[in-house]
């Protein structure tokens, strides 16, 4: 059987957040992990891929950490100023791509800066399965645990059918023009945009879910980083 070809793509990494839940002395994307800053491992997931056309990192304007990283000197990596919210940072990255000549039909993958354990197999599966998709989609994982919906009093209201619930991961993969238009429209309307798929959903489209590995972990709390350190030390 012939291997499915994966399309070329751009990557956008929103990295302007401060990660307050980590209770660290710096934004979580700059915490050390296996001899590098966490964000360097994240970028390596894409910089090693032959289909990468270029990568944009959205950084806080006064960020003092980024210039010290080796990846900041990589010609394939461009820095732009991020915004107050994730959606603002993603939009800044998309606008930069458009300004530098990326086509509206080009694929763009948006990935969390603090999600360094993306497997190459998952990245290729996402690219391959969505290559001809009319909408695009995202890596996700079916819910495994029993889910409860709580009331205002903190008591269970009902048990949710987990068979239809997925956890949204990244990368999320959409055409540049479609994602740019959807984000701009959603933000202008004051809609809640928690990820790129939610912006696409807001304009009436249905992104496709591509099952990935559950260990594509987003570092949010100290124990997440400890888990990765232990796993990578094996």
XYZ file of N, CA and C in Angstrom:
702
model
N 0.843 -1.186 0.000
C 0.000 0.000 0.000
C 0.886 1.247 0.000
N 0.561 2.207 -0.831
C 1.336 3.434 -0.902
C 1.031 4.314 0.295
N 2.099 4.863 0.923
C 1.912 5.735 2.070
C 1.210 7.018 1.654
N 0.324 7.479 2.483
C -0.398 8.709 2.190
C 0.557 9.895 2.284
N 0.542 10.759 1.284
C 1.400 11.932 1.282
C 0.818 12.986 2.222
N 1.694 13.666 2.935
C 1.249 14.741 3.816
C 1.516 16.075 3.145
N 0.621 17.039 3.332
C 0.780 18.335 2.681
C 1.794 19.221 3.399
N 2.320 20.206 2.667
C 3.149 21.226 3.297
C 2.274 22.097 4.189
N 2.882 22.748 5.158
C 2.090 23.513 6.114
C 2.941 24.586 6.792
N 2.246 25.586 7.333
C 2.831 26.571 8.226
C 2.440 26.200 9.651
N 3.229 26.652 10.625
C 2.890 26.426 12.030
C 2.852 27.763 12.761
N 1.884 27.889 13.655
C 1.763 29.073 14.513
C 1.743 28.593 15.956
N 2.618 29.160 16.776
C 2.724 28.788 18.186
C 2.418 30.013 19.048
N 1.224 30.094 19.652
C 0.937 31.201 20.567
C 1.699 30.984 21.876
N 2.534 31.954 22.245
C 3.395 31.778 23.420
C 3.532 33.071 24.208
N 2.434 33.810 24.335
C 2.472 35.087 25.059
C 1.917 34.978 26.466
N 1.491 33.782 26.866
C 0.890 33.610 28.185
C 1.921 33.563 29.298
N 1.430 33.708 30.531
C 2.336 33.712 31.683
C 2.280 32.416 32.480
N 1.235 31.602 32.280
C 1.153 30.308 32.963
C 1.157 30.423 34.474
N 0.259 31.212 35.029
C 0.255 31.494 36.465
C 0.036 30.254 37.327
N -0.650 29.244 36.797
C -0.932 28.047 37.588
C 0.318 27.214 37.860
N 1.408 27.489 37.130
C 2.654 26.769 37.372
C 3.383 27.284 38.609
N 3.022 28.479 39.054
C 3.667 29.077 40.233
C 5.189 29.082 40.084
N 5.662 29.489 38.914
C 7.095 29.503 38.621
C 7.602 30.937 38.494
N 8.921 31.075 38.358
C 9.521 32.398 38.277
C 9.559 32.941 36.859
N 8.975 32.208 35.918
C 8.964 32.617 34.515
C 7.785 31.950 33.823
N 7.395 32.421 32.640
C 6.320 31.756 31.902
C 6.663 30.281 31.686
N 5.652 29.431 31.753
C 5.894 27.985 31.741
C 6.619 27.496 30.502
N 6.453 28.203 29.356
C 7.106 27.749 28.135
C 8.627 27.859 28.200
N 9.139 28.561 29.201
C 10.586 28.718 29.345
C 11.162 27.894 30.490
N 10.345 27.103 31.140
C 10.856 26.237 32.190
C 11.744 25.152 31.590
N 12.775 24.728 32.314
C 13.703 23.730 31.771
C 13.086 22.331 31.729
N 13.403 21.620 30.652
C 12.966 20.240 30.483
C 14.014 19.509 29.651
N 14.663 18.534 30.246
C 15.647 17.713 29.536
C 16.695 18.554 28.809
N 17.218 19.554 29.488
C 18.319 20.323 28.949
C 17.959 21.479 28.034
N 16.669 21.707 27.803
C 16.217 22.807 26.958
C 15.024 23.488 27.624
N 14.677 24.656 27.101
C 13.411 25.259 27.512
C 12.277 24.451 26.908
N 11.177 24.370 27.624
C 10.033 23.583 27.175
C 9.622 23.940 25.743
N 9.595 25.221 25.420
C 9.152 25.653 24.092
C 10.099 25.167 22.993
N 11.367 24.965 23.320
C 12.303 24.468 22.308
C 11.934 23.051 21.885
N 11.524 22.224 22.830
C 11.066 20.873 22.482
C 9.809 20.951 21.614
N 8.923 21.886 21.942
C 7.698 22.051 21.164
C 8.016 22.416 19.724
N 8.898 23.375 19.533
C 9.260 23.788 18.175
C 9.962 22.669 17.413
N 10.747 21.853 18.115
C 11.443 20.747 17.458
C 10.474 19.764 16.809
N 9.273 19.644 17.360
C 8.267 18.742 16.784
C 7.959 19.126 15.339
N 8.099 20.411 15.016
C 7.773 20.911 13.679
C 9.012 21.195 12.837
N 10.063 21.693 13.454
C 11.269 22.052 12.699
C 11.927 20.835 12.068
N 11.678 19.655 12.622
C 12.242 18.423 12.058
C 11.391 17.844 10.932
N 10.246 18.477 10.623
C 9.331 17.914 9.628
C 9.623 18.491 8.241
N 9.762 17.640 7.222
C 10.100 18.133 5.881
C 9.011 18.964 5.227
N 7.771 18.876 5.720
C 6.683 19.628 5.116
C 6.531 21.043 5.646
N 7.348 21.422 6.623
C 7.206 22.743 7.229
C 7.648 23.843 6.265
N 6.760 24.802 6.043
C 7.071 25.958 5.206
C 7.665 27.104 6.022
N 7.327 27.161 7.285
C 7.797 28.210 8.173
C 6.999 28.177 9.456
N 7.520 28.847 10.479
C 6.899 28.790 11.793
C 6.881 30.183 12.405
N 5.749 30.565 12.973
C 5.595 31.858 13.617
C 5.307 31.638 15.101
N 6.073 32.328 15.949
C 5.861 32.271 17.390
C 5.358 33.628 17.854
N 4.219 33.649 18.524
C 3.641 34.892 19.050
C 4.084 35.057 20.499
N 4.907 36.060 20.732
C 5.561 36.272 22.017
C 5.079 37.584 22.640
N 5.032 37.642 23.965
C 4.704 38.897 24.643
C 5.730 39.967 24.244
N 5.291 41.184 23.983
C 6.192 42.234 23.475
C 7.454 42.451 24.309
N 7.352 42.357 25.628
C 8.508 42.613 26.494
C 9.150 41.323 27.002
N 8.934 40.237 26.317
C 9.463 38.936 26.736
C 11.001 38.964 26.753
N 11.629 38.738 27.923
C 13.089 38.776 27.984
C 13.760 37.424 27.755
N 12.969 36.369 27.662
C 13.534 35.017 27.604
C 13.776 34.527 26.183
N 12.882 34.842 25.274
C 12.965 34.322 23.918
C 14.303 34.596 23.227
N 14.857 35.809 23.286
C 16.100 36.082 22.537
C 17.279 35.203 22.925
N 17.227 34.618 24.121
C 18.360 33.802 24.584
C 18.318 32.370 24.057
N 17.237 31.988 23.408
C 17.098 30.609 22.929
C 17.745 30.434 21.560
N 18.315 29.267 21.338
C 18.941 28.969 20.052
C 17.938 29.030 18.917
N 16.717 28.569 19.160
C 15.707 28.541 18.108
C 15.305 29.943 17.653
N 15.574 30.957 18.469
C 15.242 32.328 18.078
C 16.091 32.794 16.898
N 17.207 32.102 16.655
C 18.100 32.455 15.547
C 17.831 31.638 14.293
N 16.922 30.670 14.385
C 16.596 29.817 13.239
C 15.850 30.636 12.187
N 16.332 30.613 10.955
C 15.747 31.420 9.889
C 14.326 31.002 9.544
N 13.941 29.797 9.916
C 12.586 29.331 9.636
C 11.577 29.836 10.661
N 12.065 30.414 11.748
C 11.210 30.848 12.848
C 11.101 32.368 12.850
N 9.874 32.867 12.806
C 9.615 34.297 12.855
C 8.885 34.648 14.149
N 9.245 35.769 14.750
C 8.589 36.226 15.975
C 7.627 37.359 15.661
N 6.452 37.319 16.293
C 5.519 38.435 16.237
C 5.055 38.728 17.658
N 4.547 39.925 17.877
C 4.002 40.273 19.186
C 2.654 39.601 19.382
N 2.514 38.899 20.501
C 1.251 38.266 20.828
C 0.298 39.236 21.500
N -0.889 38.749 21.827
C -1.914 39.587 22.437
C -2.279 39.143 23.832
N -3.335 39.737 24.359
C -3.767 39.455 25.724
C -4.337 38.049 25.869
N -4.990 37.549 24.828
C -5.594 36.223 24.855
C -4.985 35.345 23.764
N -5.175 34.039 23.919
C -4.642 33.101 22.935
C -5.105 33.439 21.522
N -6.403 33.728 21.366
C -6.944 34.022 20.039
C -6.270 35.228 19.410
N -5.932 36.224 20.224
C -5.242 37.408 19.711
C -3.848 37.047 19.201
N -3.172 36.177 19.928
C -1.826 35.762 19.523
C -1.864 34.933 18.246
N -2.851 34.046 18.147
C -2.993 33.244 16.927
C -3.305 34.153 15.743
N -4.195 35.100 15.938
C -4.556 36.020 14.859
C -3.343 36.818 14.404
N -2.502 37.242 15.339
C -1.286 37.968 14.969
C -0.372 37.103 14.110
N -0.266 35.823 14.455
C 0.551 34.914 13.668
C 0.004 34.694 12.274
N -1.308 34.552 12.166
C -1.943 34.356 10.860
C -1.778 35.591 9.982
N -1.937 36.757 10.569
C -1.773 38.004 9.797
C -0.342 38.132 9.294
N 0.613 37.727 10.106
C 2.012 37.766 9.680
C 2.244 36.846 8.482
N 1.674 35.652 8.541
C 1.823 34.733 7.412
C 1.236 35.322 6.142
N 0.075 35.917 6.277
C -0.572 36.519 5.109
C 0.274 37.655 4.555
N 0.843 38.460 5.417
C 1.665 39.592 4.987
C 2.955 39.143 4.289
N 3.470 37.995 4.681
C 4.709 37.521 4.070
C 4.454 36.666 2.829
N 3.200 36.577 2.412
C 2.907 35.945 1.134
C 2.339 34.554 1.172
N 2.014 34.038 2.353
C 1.376 32.724 2.418
C 0.016 32.785 1.720
N -0.358 31.708 1.067
C -1.622 31.674 0.335
C -2.785 31.386 1.288
N -3.945 31.924 0.949
C -5.122 31.713 1.779
C -5.526 30.249 1.838
N -5.114 29.467 0.838
C -5.453 28.041 0.812
C -4.405 27.172 1.500
N -3.321 27.769 1.979
C -2.288 26.999 2.673
C -2.825 26.467 4.001
N -2.343 25.294 4.364
C -2.684 24.734 5.669
C -1.847 25.402 6.757
N -2.485 25.690 7.887
C -1.793 26.221 9.057
C -2.102 25.320 10.250
N -1.064 24.931 10.973
C -1.228 24.145 12.193
C -0.931 25.043 13.385
N -1.888 25.149 14.301
C -1.709 25.930 15.526
C -1.490 24.942 16.668
N -0.422 25.185 17.426
C -0.057 24.231 18.485
C 0.313 24.983 19.757
N -0.052 24.420 20.898
C 0.251 25.024 22.189
C 1.752 25.027 22.449
N 2.270 26.146 22.929
C 3.698 26.257 23.242
C 4.106 25.288 24.341
N 3.183 24.973 25.249
C 3.477 24.109 26.390
C 3.011 22.674 26.166
N 3.027 22.233 24.897
C 2.641 20.855 24.585
C 3.803 20.236 23.802
N 4.885 19.846 24.520
C 6.123 19.425 23.852
C 6.212 17.954 23.478
N 5.213 17.166 23.859
C 5.316 15.714 23.677
C 4.496 15.217 22.485
N 4.349 16.058 21.465
C 3.636 15.665 20.253
C 4.426 14.603 19.502
N 3.801 13.468 19.282
C 4.469 12.380 18.568
C 4.457 12.644 17.065
N 5.552 12.295 16.397
C 5.624 12.483 14.949
C 4.518 11.705 14.235
N 4.183 10.542 14.759
C 3.112 9.762 14.154
C 1.779 10.472 14.209
N 1.504 11.169 15.313
C 0.262 11.940 15.427
C 0.257 13.113 14.463
N 1.398 13.784 14.331
C 1.492 14.917 13.416
C 1.244 14.456 11.984
N 1.863 13.368 11.590
C 1.669 12.862 10.230
C 0.251 12.347 10.007
N -0.345 11.756 11.034
C -1.732 11.283 10.905
C -2.678 12.457 10.690
N -2.484 13.522 11.445
C -3.314 14.711 11.293
C -3.172 15.283 9.887
N -1.940 15.441 9.430
C -1.685 15.991 8.098
C -2.280 15.104 7.012
N -2.096 13.799 7.154
C -2.568 12.880 6.133
C -4.078 12.778 6.063
N -4.729 12.695 7.218
C -6.183 12.522 7.232
C -6.935 13.791 6.845
N -6.320 14.941 7.049
C -6.999 16.193 6.738
C -6.540 16.824 5.431
N -5.625 16.181 4.731
C -5.039 16.777 3.525
C -6.085 17.243 2.523
N -7.155 16.483 2.355
C -8.201 16.832 1.388
C -9.521 17.202 2.058
N -9.484 17.442 3.351
C -10.717 17.761 4.066
C -11.171 19.181 3.722
N -12.462 19.386 3.513
C -12.944 20.724 3.149
C -12.943 21.721 4.303
N -12.831 21.237 5.520
C -12.888 22.126 6.688
C -11.566 22.163 7.442
N -11.029 20.993 7.760
C -9.877 20.882 8.643
C -10.292 20.222 9.935
N -9.408 20.208 10.911
C -9.744 19.551 12.157
C -8.637 19.638 13.178
N -8.651 18.699 14.101
C -7.744 18.785 15.239
C -7.463 17.414 15.819
N -6.317 17.297 16.477
C -6.054 16.103 17.257
C -6.933 16.137 18.501
N -7.443 14.988 18.885
C -8.313 14.896 20.050
C -8.252 13.478 20.604
N -8.736 13.331 21.817
C -8.724 12.036 22.491
C -10.107 11.764 23.076
N -10.704 10.600 22.800
C -12.016 10.289 23.382
C -11.948 10.268 24.906
N -12.983 10.759 25.554
C -13.032 10.746 27.016
C -12.998 9.303 27.520
N -12.198 9.056 28.542
C -12.048 7.709 29.080
C -12.771 7.530 30.412
N -12.818 8.576 31.187
C -13.396 8.474 32.523
C -14.893 8.783 32.503
N -15.571 8.356 33.543
C -16.971 8.728 33.716
C -17.040 10.231 33.977
N -17.965 10.906 33.279
C -18.077 12.357 33.367
C -19.355 12.757 34.100
N -19.236 13.740 34.971
C -20.372 14.234 35.739
C -20.600 15.715 35.433
N -21.853 16.103 35.298
C -22.194 17.524 35.200
C -22.638 17.990 36.568
N -21.993 19.068 37.048
C -22.247 19.556 38.398
C -23.205 20.731 38.393
N -23.919 20.879 39.482
C -24.775 22.036 39.683
C -24.037 23.122 40.435
N -24.694 24.244 40.659
C -24.076 25.369 41.352
C -23.699 25.015 42.787
N -24.364 24.003 43.346
C -24.086 23.613 44.728
C -22.962 22.587 44.831
N -22.347 22.265 43.696
C -21.241 21.317 43.710
C -21.655 19.867 43.743
N -22.942 19.593 43.553
C -23.437 18.216 43.539
C -23.720 17.770 42.104
N -23.689 16.474 41.900
C -23.888 15.922 40.564
C -25.325 16.138 40.099
N -25.450 16.666 38.895
C -26.762 16.835 38.272
C -27.078 15.636 37.398
N -26.058 15.169 36.656
C -26.253 14.009 35.795
C -24.912 13.423 35.399
N -24.935 12.183 34.942
C -23.772 11.550 34.347
C -23.854 11.745 32.839
N -22.782 12.274 32.259
C -22.755 12.613 30.839
C -22.319 11.393 30.025
N -22.938 11.215 28.867
C -22.580 10.117 27.978
C -21.192 10.379 27.396
N -20.194 9.660 27.888
C -18.819 9.930 27.476
C -18.525 9.478 26.046
N -19.390 8.670 25.454
C -19.131 8.157 24.105
C -19.136 9.267 23.058
N -19.725 10.412 23.388
C -19.777 11.516 22.426
C -18.886 12.684 22.859
N -18.058 12.472 23.894
C -17.203 13.535 24.416
C -15.747 13.262 24.047
N -15.088 14.279 23.512
C -13.666 14.205 23.177
C -12.936 15.357 23.853
N -11.684 15.131 24.214
C -10.823 16.195 24.694
C -10.078 16.798 23.502
N -10.189 18.104 23.354
C -9.529 18.782 22.239
C -8.057 19.015 22.564
N -7.194 18.572 21.655
C -5.758 18.761 21.785
C -5.294 19.677 20.646
N -4.003 19.825 20.533
C -3.412 20.492 19.379
C -2.290 19.598 18.856
N -1.881 19.783 17.578
C -2.232 20.859 16.659
C -3.684 20.828 16.184
N -4.131 22.038 15.779
C -5.408 22.193 15.097
C -5.092 22.748 13.717
N -5.678 22.160 12.694
C -5.244 22.363 11.315
C -6.376 22.905 10.445
N -6.171 24.119 9.928
C -7.181 24.750 9.080
C -6.496 25.547 7.975
N -7.249 25.861 6.931
C -6.732 26.719 5.869
C -6.522 28.129 6.419
N -5.467 28.778 5.963
C -5.134 30.111 6.461
C -6.300 31.080 6.317
N -6.886 31.175 5.138
C -7.957 32.129 4.908
C -9.181 31.852 5.753
N -9.565 30.593 5.848
C -10.756 30.224 6.619
C -10.572 30.527 8.095
N -9.400 30.197 8.638
C -9.162 30.435 10.060
C -9.026 31.925 10.350
N -8.376 32.643 9.466
C -8.235 34.089 9.628
C -9.600 34.771 9.671
N -10.456 34.431 8.725
C -11.796 35.030 8.673
C -12.628 34.648 9.891
N -12.551 33.371 10.294
C -13.358 32.899 11.421
C -12.930 33.557 12.727
N -11.632 33.656 12.958
C -11.138 34.288 14.180
C -11.524 35.760 14.239
N -11.336 36.461 13.134
C -11.684 37.880 13.104
C -13.170 38.094 13.367
N -14.014 37.281 12.732
C -15.458 37.426 12.907
C -15.881 37.105 14.336
N -15.334 36.034 14.896
C -15.708 35.632 16.253
C -15.262 36.669 17.282
N -14.042 37.181 17.129
C -13.535 38.167 18.081
C -14.308 39.479 17.981
N -14.627 39.893 16.771
C -15.391 41.129 16.585
C -16.786 41.015 17.197
N -17.339 39.790 17.208
C -18.672 39.573 17.773
C -18.643 39.328 19.279
N -17.444 39.249 19.850
C -17.336 38.999 21.275
C -17.604 37.563 21.668
N -17.486 36.641 20.703
C -17.726 35.227 20.984
C -16.573 34.641 21.796
N -16.875 33.615 22.587
C -15.844 32.924 23.355
C -15.046 32.022 22.424
N -13.762 32.305 22.282
C -12.897 31.527 21.400
C -11.831 30.863 22.271
N -12.050 29.602 22.612
C -11.119 28.902 23.477
C -10.053 28.141 22.703
N -10.333 27.844 21.451
C -9.334 27.255 20.558
C -9.734 27.587 19.132
N -8.922 27.175 18.174
C -9.173 27.523 16.778
C -10.426 26.836 16.259
N -10.650 25.605 16.697
C -11.838 24.874 16.264
C -13.115 25.598 16.678
N -13.109 26.231 17.857
C -14.315 26.924 18.308
C -14.632 28.120 17.422
N -13.609 28.759 16.855
C -13.852 29.854 15.911
C -14.457 29.323 14.622
N -13.929 28.200 14.142
C -14.465 27.577 12.930
C -15.906 27.119 13.168
N -16.179 26.573 14.342
C -17.542 26.162 14.685
C -18.477 27.375 14.726
N -17.971 28.512 15.201
C -18.799 29.699 15.353
C -19.319 30.193 14.012
N -18.558 29.960 12.942
C -19.023 30.382 11.613
C -19.804 29.279 10.909
N -20.135 28.216 11.634
C -21.032 27.205 11.090
C -20.404 25.972 10.499
N -19.092 25.798 10.643
C -18.422 24.617 10.104
C -18.201 23.573 11.195
N -17.926 22.344 10.772
C -17.730 21.241 11.718
C -16.348 20.625 11.529
N -15.380 21.005 12.351
C -14.037 20.425 12.240
C -14.049 18.924 12.495
N -13.116 18.249 11.872
C -13.010 16.803 12.021
C -12.095 16.460 13.190
N -12.484 15.462 13.964
C -11.676 14.976 15.075
C -10.770 13.851 14.590
N -9.486 13.987 14.845
C -8.506 12.964 14.479
C -7.907 12.434 15.785
N -8.115 11.155 16.056
C -7.672 10.612 17.337
C -6.155 10.581 17.431
N -5.650 11.128 18.534
C -4.216 11.126 18.791
C -3.902 10.442 20.105
N -2.661 10.546 20.511
C -2.202 9.912 21.744
C -2.551 10.765 22.950
N -2.894 10.107 24.042
C -3.270 10.816 25.259
C -2.074 11.468 25.944
N -0.845 11.058 25.597
C 0.329 11.643 26.248
C 0.822 12.915 25.561
N 0.021 13.436 24.636
C 0.310 14.743 24.031
C -0.115 15.815 25.034
N 0.588 15.835 26.136
C 0.188 16.571 27.336
C 0.492 18.060 27.232
N -0.455 18.882 27.690
C -0.214 20.318 27.825
C 0.210 20.595 29.260
N 1.383 21.182 29.419
C 1.889 21.495 30.752
C 1.105 22.680 31.307
N 0.362 22.425 32.359
C -0.482 23.448 32.989
C -0.153 23.620 34.465
N 0.166 22.508 35.123
C 0.474 22.523 36.550
C 1.840 21.881 36.804
N 2.450 22.120 37.963
C 3.773 21.563 38.242
C 3.855 20.055 38.044
N 2.795 19.330 38.400
C 2.852 17.874 38.265
C 2.921 17.420 36.803
N 2.434 18.251 35.878
C 2.538 17.910 34.449
C 3.993 17.901 34.009
N 4.736 18.905 34.444
C 6.154 18.978 34.095
C 6.928 17.845 34.755
N 6.571 17.515 35.986
C 7.230 16.410 36.685
C 6.994 15.099 35.950
N 5.776 14.911 35.446
C 5.450 13.690 34.709
C 6.315 13.576 33.454
N 6.466 14.681 32.730
C 7.282 14.668 31.515
C 8.751 14.417 31.858
N 9.229 15.041 32.902
C 10.626 14.840 33.296
C 10.901 13.375 33.612
N 9.990 12.729 34.322
C 10.146 11.325 34.656
C 10.065 10.445 33.419
N 9.158 10.777 32.519
C 8.983 9.981 31.308
C 10.194 10.095 30.388
N 10.710 11.297 30.237
C 11.832 11.512 29.326
C 13.148 11.029 29.927
N 13.179 10.812 31.245
C 14.406 10.336 31.895
C 14.581 8.832 31.754
N 13.541 8.145 31.287
C 13.614 6.674 31.178
C 14.582 6.248 30.071
